[in-house]
Protein backbone atom coordinates (compact mmCIF):
# COMPACT_ATOMS: atom_id res chain seq x y z
CA UNK A 1 0.00 0.00 0.00
CA UNK A 2 1.37 3.37 -1.07
CA UNK A 3 0.05 6.51 0.60
CA UNK A 4 0.66 9.81 -1.21
CA UNK A 5 2.37 12.53 0.81
CA UNK A 6 2.01 15.40 -1.68
CA UNK A 7 -1.11 17.56 -1.38
CA UNK A 8 -2.15 17.01 -5.00
CA UNK A 9 -2.02 13.27 -4.41
CA UNK A 10 -4.02 13.59 -1.20
CA UNK A 11 -6.74 15.59 -2.95
CA UNK A 12 -6.77 13.07 -5.79
CA UNK A 13 -7.32 10.29 -3.25
CA UNK A 14 -10.18 12.27 -1.73
CA UNK A 15 -11.72 12.70 -5.17
CA UNK A 16 -11.70 8.95 -5.79
CA UNK A 17 -13.65 7.92 -2.69
CA UNK A 18 -16.47 5.57 -3.72
CA UNK A 19 -18.98 5.99 -0.92
CA UNK A 20 -21.41 3.41 -2.32
CA UNK A 21 -18.76 0.70 -2.47
CA UNK A 22 -17.54 1.84 0.94
CA UNK A 23 -20.99 1.39 2.43
CA UNK A 24 -21.31 -2.12 1.00
CA UNK A 25 -17.84 -3.48 1.66
CA UNK A 26 -16.04 -1.45 4.38
CA UNK A 27 -16.11 -4.32 6.89
CA UNK A 28 -14.31 -6.70 4.53
CA UNK A 29 -10.54 -6.66 4.65
CA UNK A 30 -10.46 -6.25 0.87
CA UNK A 31 -13.26 -3.68 0.94
CA UNK A 32 -13.35 -0.21 -0.58
CA UNK A 33 -11.98 1.78 2.36
CA UNK A 34 -11.05 5.37 1.67
CA UNK A 35 -7.42 5.42 2.95
CA UNK A 36 -8.08 8.97 4.16
CA UNK A 37 -7.48 8.28 7.85
CA UNK A 38 -3.76 9.22 7.79
CA UNK A 39 -4.61 12.66 6.40
CA UNK A 40 -7.46 13.24 8.82
CA UNK A 41 -5.30 12.15 11.75
CA UNK A 42 -2.46 14.46 10.71
CA UNK A 43 -4.75 17.39 9.94
CA UNK A 44 -3.88 17.59 6.24
CA UNK A 45 -7.60 17.12 5.58
CA UNK A 46 -10.37 18.32 7.90
CA UNK A 47 -13.60 16.48 8.58
CA UNK A 48 -15.82 19.22 7.10
CA UNK A 49 -13.58 19.33 4.02
CA UNK A 50 -14.00 15.59 3.45
CA UNK A 51 -17.73 15.69 4.12
CA UNK A 52 -18.27 18.57 1.70
CA UNK A 53 -16.14 16.94 -1.00
CA UNK A 54 -18.15 13.75 -0.77
CA UNK A 55 -21.53 15.48 -0.71
CA UNK A 56 -20.58 17.54 -3.76
CA UNK A 57 -20.62 14.28 -5.73
CA UNK A 58 -23.08 12.05 -3.89
CA UNK A 59 -26.46 12.25 -2.23
CA UNK A 60 -26.61 12.05 1.54
CA UNK A 61 -28.42 8.72 1.23
CA UNK A 62 -25.49 7.25 -0.74
CA UNK A 63 -22.92 8.82 1.57
CA UNK A 64 -24.73 8.01 4.82
CA UNK A 65 -22.44 5.22 6.02
CA UNK A 66 -19.32 7.15 5.11
CA UNK A 67 -20.41 10.29 6.98
CA UNK A 68 -21.59 8.15 9.89
CA UNK A 69 -18.06 6.78 10.25
CA UNK A 70 -16.58 10.29 9.98
CA UNK A 71 -18.87 11.23 12.85
CA UNK A 72 -17.24 8.55 15.00
CA UNK A 73 -13.90 10.32 14.52
CA UNK A 74 -15.43 13.67 15.44
CA UNK A 75 -17.08 12.10 18.49
CA UNK A 76 -13.79 10.70 19.74
CA UNK A 77 -12.03 14.03 19.18
CA UNK A 78 -14.71 15.95 21.02
CA UNK A 79 -14.56 13.50 23.91
CA UNK A 80 -10.85 14.32 24.16
CA UNK A 81 -11.64 18.03 24.10
CA UNK A 82 -14.23 17.68 26.83
CA UNK A 83 -12.53 15.16 29.11
CA UNK A 84 -8.83 15.70 28.48
CA UNK A 85 -6.45 13.08 29.87
CA UNK A 86 -9.33 11.06 31.27
CA UNK A 87 -9.53 9.31 27.88
CA UNK A 88 -6.20 7.64 28.71
CA UNK A 89 -7.75 5.87 31.73
CA UNK A 90 -10.65 3.44 32.08
CA UNK A 91 -13.45 5.83 31.19
CA UNK A 92 -16.87 4.46 32.18
CA UNK A 93 -16.01 1.39 34.19
CA UNK A 94 -12.80 -0.45 35.09
CA UNK A 95 -11.38 -3.31 33.09
CA UNK A 96 -10.58 -6.12 35.50
CA UNK A 97 -7.50 -7.30 33.63
CA UNK A 98 -5.08 -10.04 34.60
CA UNK A 99 -1.99 -7.97 33.82
CA UNK A 100 -0.87 -4.66 32.33
CA UNK A 101 1.64 -5.77 29.68
CA UNK A 102 1.32 -6.62 25.99
CA UNK A 103 0.76 -10.19 24.82
CA UNK A 104 3.99 -11.48 23.33
CA UNK A 105 2.33 -13.54 20.59
CA UNK A 106 0.28 -10.56 19.43
CA UNK A 107 3.32 -8.28 19.24
CA UNK A 108 5.29 -11.00 17.42
CA UNK A 109 2.42 -11.90 15.09
CA UNK A 110 2.46 -15.51 16.27
CA UNK A 111 -1.01 -16.08 17.71
CA UNK A 112 -1.71 -18.84 15.19
CA UNK A 113 -4.67 -16.91 13.78
CA UNK A 114 -3.47 -16.23 10.26
CA UNK A 115 -5.43 -13.03 9.60
CA UNK A 116 -4.25 -11.43 12.83
CA UNK A 117 -0.64 -12.47 12.40
CA UNK A 118 -0.58 -11.16 8.82
CA UNK A 119 -2.20 -7.96 10.06
CA UNK A 120 0.58 -7.38 12.59
CA UNK A 121 3.20 -7.90 9.90
CA UNK A 122 1.33 -5.46 7.65
CA UNK A 123 1.30 -2.94 10.51
CA UNK A 124 5.07 -3.22 10.87
CA UNK A 125 5.68 -3.10 7.12
CA UNK A 126 3.30 -0.27 6.17
CA UNK A 127 2.08 1.49 9.31
CA UNK A 128 -1.49 0.72 8.31
CA UNK A 129 -4.08 -1.78 9.52
CA UNK A 130 -7.69 -2.33 8.50
CA UNK A 131 -10.08 -1.17 11.23
CA UNK A 132 -11.67 -4.60 11.53
CA UNK A 133 -8.27 -6.19 12.23
CA UNK A 134 -7.63 -3.52 14.87
CA UNK A 135 -10.87 -4.55 16.58
CA UNK A 136 -10.01 -8.25 16.30
CA UNK A 137 -6.59 -7.70 17.86
CA UNK A 138 -8.02 -5.58 20.66
CA UNK A 139 -10.65 -8.21 21.41
CA UNK A 140 -8.07 -10.98 21.58
CA UNK A 141 -5.79 -8.90 23.80
CA UNK A 142 -8.38 -7.54 26.22
CA UNK A 143 -11.19 -10.06 26.31
CA UNK A 144 -9.50 -13.39 25.54
CA UNK A 145 -5.96 -12.71 26.80
CA UNK A 146 -7.30 -10.65 29.75
CA UNK A 147 -4.65 -7.93 29.30
CA UNK A 148 -5.39 -4.31 30.05
CA UNK A 149 -6.04 -2.24 26.93
CA UNK A 150 -3.59 0.59 27.67
CA UNK A 151 -0.21 -1.03 26.93
CA UNK A 152 -1.37 -2.62 23.67
CA UNK A 153 -3.13 0.57 22.57
CA UNK A 154 0.19 2.40 23.00
CA UNK A 155 1.96 -0.32 21.00
CA UNK A 156 -0.52 -0.05 18.13
CA UNK A 157 -0.48 3.76 18.16
CA UNK A 158 3.32 3.69 17.99
CA UNK A 159 3.19 1.95 14.60
CA UNK A 160 0.15 3.57 12.96
CA UNK A 161 0.76 6.26 10.35
CA UNK A 162 -2.84 7.31 10.98
CA UNK A 163 -2.32 7.22 14.74
CA UNK A 164 -4.96 9.38 16.35
CA UNK A 165 -4.78 9.31 20.13
CA UNK A 166 -8.48 9.84 20.75
CA UNK A 167 -9.71 7.36 18.12
CA UNK A 168 -7.11 4.76 19.05
CA UNK A 169 -7.46 4.89 22.84
CA UNK A 170 -11.24 5.15 22.90
CA UNK A 171 -11.65 2.42 20.26
CA UNK A 172 -9.57 0.08 22.42
CA UNK A 173 -11.70 1.06 25.39
CA UNK A 174 -14.87 0.41 23.38
CA UNK A 175 -13.66 -3.13 22.66
CA UNK A 176 -12.53 -3.70 26.26
CA UNK A 177 -15.86 -2.54 27.66
CA UNK A 178 -14.51 0.46 29.55
CA UNK A 179 -16.08 2.90 27.07
CA UNK A 180 -19.13 0.87 26.12
CA UNK A 181 -21.97 -1.10 27.64
CA UNK A 182 -20.41 -4.44 26.77
CA UNK A 183 -17.21 -6.00 25.50
CA UNK A 184 -16.64 -6.75 21.83
CA UNK A 185 -15.92 -10.37 20.91
CA UNK A 186 -15.00 -11.94 17.59
CA UNK A 187 -14.75 -15.62 16.74
CA UNK A 188 -13.04 -17.47 13.92
CA UNK A 189 -16.22 -17.61 11.81
CA UNK A 190 -16.46 -13.82 11.92
CA UNK A 191 -12.81 -13.42 10.98
CA UNK A 192 -13.21 -15.92 8.13
CA UNK A 193 -16.30 -14.13 6.85
CA UNK A 194 -14.77 -10.67 6.61
CA UNK A 195 -11.32 -11.81 5.49
CA UNK A 196 -12.70 -14.36 3.00
CA UNK A 197 -10.57 -17.09 4.58
CA UNK A 198 -11.42 -20.55 5.95
CA UNK A 199 -9.08 -21.21 8.86
CA UNK A 200 -10.30 -23.53 11.61
CA UNK A 201 -8.97 -25.12 14.77
CA UNK A 202 -7.81 -21.90 16.46
CA UNK A 203 -8.63 -20.83 20.00
CA UNK A 204 -11.33 -18.57 18.52
CA UNK A 205 -12.99 -21.42 16.62
CA UNK A 206 -15.95 -21.69 18.98
CA UNK A 207 -19.43 -20.21 19.47
CA UNK A 208 -19.73 -16.66 20.78
CA UNK A 209 -21.30 -17.73 24.05
CA UNK A 210 -18.15 -19.69 24.93
CA UNK A 211 -15.72 -16.80 24.53
CA UNK A 212 -16.41 -14.81 27.74
CA UNK A 213 -15.86 -17.89 29.90
CA UNK A 214 -12.93 -19.62 28.22
CA UNK A 215 -9.58 -19.75 30.05
CA UNK A 216 -6.70 -17.76 28.62
CA UNK A 217 -5.27 -19.85 25.74
CA UNK A 218 -1.68 -21.00 26.04
CA UNK A 219 -0.81 -18.88 22.98
CA UNK A 220 -1.71 -15.72 24.92
CA UNK A 221 -0.09 -16.37 28.28
CA UNK A 222 3.40 -14.95 27.64
CA UNK A 223 3.61 -11.20 28.20
CA UNK A 224 6.17 -8.48 27.75
CA UNK A 225 6.67 -4.81 27.15
CA UNK A 226 8.05 -3.83 23.72
CA UNK A 227 10.46 -0.91 23.67
CA UNK A 228 8.68 2.12 22.26
CA UNK A 229 10.91 5.13 21.73
CA UNK A 230 10.65 7.92 19.19
CA UNK A 231 13.67 8.97 17.14
CA UNK A 232 13.23 12.68 16.57
CA UNK A 233 15.15 14.41 13.78
CA UNK A 234 18.03 16.66 14.68
CA UNK A 235 16.74 19.89 13.25
CA UNK A 236 16.65 23.62 13.75
CA UNK A 237 15.01 26.52 11.99
CA UNK A 238 15.91 30.04 10.93
CA UNK A 239 12.98 32.22 11.93
CA UNK A 240 12.38 35.81 10.88
CA UNK A 241 11.49 37.73 14.06
CA UNK A 242 9.79 40.42 12.01
CA UNK A 243 7.07 38.00 10.89
CA UNK A 244 4.35 36.19 12.86
CA UNK A 245 5.02 32.60 13.94
CA UNK A 246 2.59 29.83 12.96
CA UNK A 247 3.05 26.70 15.07
CA UNK A 248 2.19 23.29 13.64
CA UNK A 249 2.42 19.87 15.25
CA UNK A 250 2.05 16.31 13.97
CA UNK A 251 -1.78 16.55 14.16
CA UNK A 252 -2.30 19.97 12.54
CA UNK A 253 -0.54 19.87 9.16
CA UNK A 254 -3.28 21.73 7.30
CA UNK A 255 -1.92 23.37 4.11
CA UNK A 256 -4.96 25.67 3.91
CA UNK A 257 -4.70 27.06 7.43
CA UNK A 258 -3.85 30.79 7.28
CA UNK A 259 -2.28 30.07 3.89
CA UNK A 260 -2.28 33.72 2.79
CA UNK A 261 -0.44 34.99 5.88
CA UNK A 262 3.17 36.05 5.41
CA UNK A 263 4.62 34.24 8.40
CA UNK A 264 7.14 31.78 9.76
CA UNK A 265 5.69 28.27 9.56
CA UNK A 266 7.16 25.84 12.04
CA UNK A 267 6.49 22.15 12.62
CA UNK A 268 7.41 21.81 16.28
CA UNK A 269 8.35 18.33 17.52
CA UNK A 270 8.37 18.52 21.30
CA UNK A 271 10.42 15.75 22.94
CA UNK A 272 8.11 15.79 25.97
CA UNK A 273 5.11 14.90 23.79
CA UNK A 274 6.89 12.06 22.01
CA UNK A 275 8.27 10.70 25.25
CA UNK A 276 4.71 10.38 26.50
CA UNK A 277 3.27 9.23 23.16
CA UNK A 278 6.14 7.71 21.13
CA UNK A 279 5.86 6.87 17.44
CA UNK A 280 7.99 4.71 15.18
CA UNK A 281 10.56 5.96 12.68
CA UNK A 282 8.14 5.05 9.89
CA UNK A 283 5.47 7.27 11.42
CA UNK A 284 7.92 10.12 11.97
CA UNK A 285 9.13 9.89 8.36
CA UNK A 286 5.50 10.01 7.20
CA UNK A 287 4.80 13.10 9.31
CA UNK A 288 7.89 14.86 7.96
CA UNK A 289 6.90 14.01 4.39
CA UNK A 290 3.35 15.30 4.92
CA UNK A 291 4.71 18.51 6.43
CA UNK A 292 6.01 19.41 2.99
CA UNK A 293 2.38 19.94 1.95
CA UNK A 294 2.67 23.22 3.87
CA UNK A 295 4.70 25.64 1.70
CA UNK A 296 7.72 27.10 3.45
CA UNK A 297 7.39 25.04 6.61
CA UNK A 298 10.48 24.45 8.74
CA UNK A 299 11.02 21.74 11.34
CA UNK A 300 12.33 22.16 14.87
CA UNK A 301 12.85 19.55 17.58
CA UNK A 302 12.44 21.49 20.79
CA UNK A 303 9.98 22.43 23.49
CA UNK A 304 7.91 25.47 22.63
CA UNK A 305 9.36 27.31 25.60
CA UNK A 306 12.86 26.78 24.17
CA UNK A 307 12.18 28.72 20.96
CA UNK A 308 14.46 31.71 21.15
CA UNK A 309 12.98 35.18 21.50
CA UNK A 310 9.33 34.14 21.50
CA UNK A 311 8.36 37.56 22.78
CA UNK A 312 9.79 39.24 19.66
CA UNK A 313 7.39 37.79 17.08
CA UNK A 314 4.55 40.18 16.21
CA UNK A 315 2.10 37.33 16.70
CA UNK A 316 2.04 33.61 17.50
CA UNK A 317 -0.74 31.41 16.12
CA UNK A 318 -1.64 27.74 16.32
CA UNK A 319 -4.60 25.48 15.72
CA UNK A 320 -6.14 24.62 19.08
CA UNK A 321 -5.56 21.00 20.06
CA UNK A 322 -6.15 19.16 23.35
CA UNK A 323 -2.54 17.93 23.50
CA UNK A 324 -1.04 21.38 22.92
CA UNK A 325 -2.97 23.78 25.08
CA UNK A 326 0.34 25.09 26.42
CA UNK A 327 1.23 26.84 23.15
CA UNK A 328 1.41 30.63 23.55
CA UNK A 329 -0.50 33.11 21.45
CA UNK A 330 -3.75 32.85 19.53
CA UNK A 331 -5.33 29.42 19.06
CA UNK A 332 -7.79 28.98 16.21
CA UNK A 333 -10.68 26.80 17.33
CA UNK A 334 -11.39 23.57 15.42
CA UNK A 335 -14.11 23.48 12.80
CA UNK A 336 -16.47 20.54 13.35
CA UNK A 337 -18.76 18.75 10.92
CA UNK A 338 -21.55 18.93 13.45
CA UNK A 339 -20.90 21.93 15.72
CA UNK A 340 -24.41 21.68 17.16
CA UNK A 341 -24.12 17.96 17.88
CA UNK A 342 -24.31 17.11 21.56
CA UNK A 343 -21.99 14.45 22.97
CA UNK A 344 -24.55 12.97 25.34
CA UNK A 345 -23.53 9.73 27.03
CA UNK A 346 -22.93 7.65 23.90
CA UNK A 347 -22.11 7.85 20.21
CA UNK A 348 -25.71 6.90 19.42
CA UNK A 349 -26.97 9.96 21.26
CA UNK A 350 -24.36 12.13 19.52
CA UNK A 351 -25.30 10.81 16.07
CA UNK A 352 -29.01 11.39 16.68
CA UNK A 353 -28.27 15.00 17.52
CA UNK A 354 -26.08 15.27 14.39
CA UNK A 355 -28.82 13.96 12.14
CA UNK A 356 -31.13 16.70 13.36
CA UNK A 357 -28.75 19.26 11.89
CA UNK A 358 -28.96 17.73 8.43
CA UNK A 359 -31.74 18.54 6.00
CA UNK A 360 -32.03 15.06 4.61
CA UNK A 361 -34.58 16.08 1.98
CA UNK A 362 -32.19 18.42 0.20
CA UNK A 363 -28.69 17.05 0.88
XYZ file of N, CA, C and O in Angstrom, residues 8 37 63 72 102 138 140 191 292 337 352:
44
model
N -1.388 17.348 -3.795
C -2.147 17.007 -5.001
C -2.589 15.549 -4.959
O -3.725 15.214 -5.288
N -7.721 8.122 6.420
C -7.480 8.284 7.854
C -6.111 8.895 8.183
O -6.016 9.709 9.113
N -24.098 8.579 0.739
C -22.917 8.824 1.566
C -23.159 8.586 3.053
O -22.260 8.801 3.872
N -17.929 9.247 13.915
C -17.236 8.552 15.004
C -15.923 9.263 15.327
O -15.570 9.462 16.497
N 1.759 -6.123 27.295
C 1.322 -6.624 25.993
C 1.415 -8.147 25.957
O 2.160 -8.760 26.728
N -7.656 -6.107 19.353
C -8.018 -5.580 20.663
C -8.883 -6.563 21.432
O -8.728 -6.727 22.656
N -8.912 -9.867 21.134
C -8.066 -10.979 21.576
C -7.228 -10.562 22.775
O -7.108 -11.291 23.761
N -14.062 -13.777 11.658
C -12.810 -13.424 10.984
C -12.790 -14.020 9.577
O -12.424 -13.346 8.599
N 5.628 18.692 4.201
C 6.011 19.410 2.987
C 4.795 19.880 2.189
O 4.945 20.668 1.238
N -17.704 19.086 11.862
C -18.762 18.754 10.917
C -20.121 19.072 11.499
O -21.025 19.546 10.819
N -27.623 10.940 16.807
C -29.007 11.385 16.685
C -29.090 12.906 16.679
O -29.861 13.492 15.918
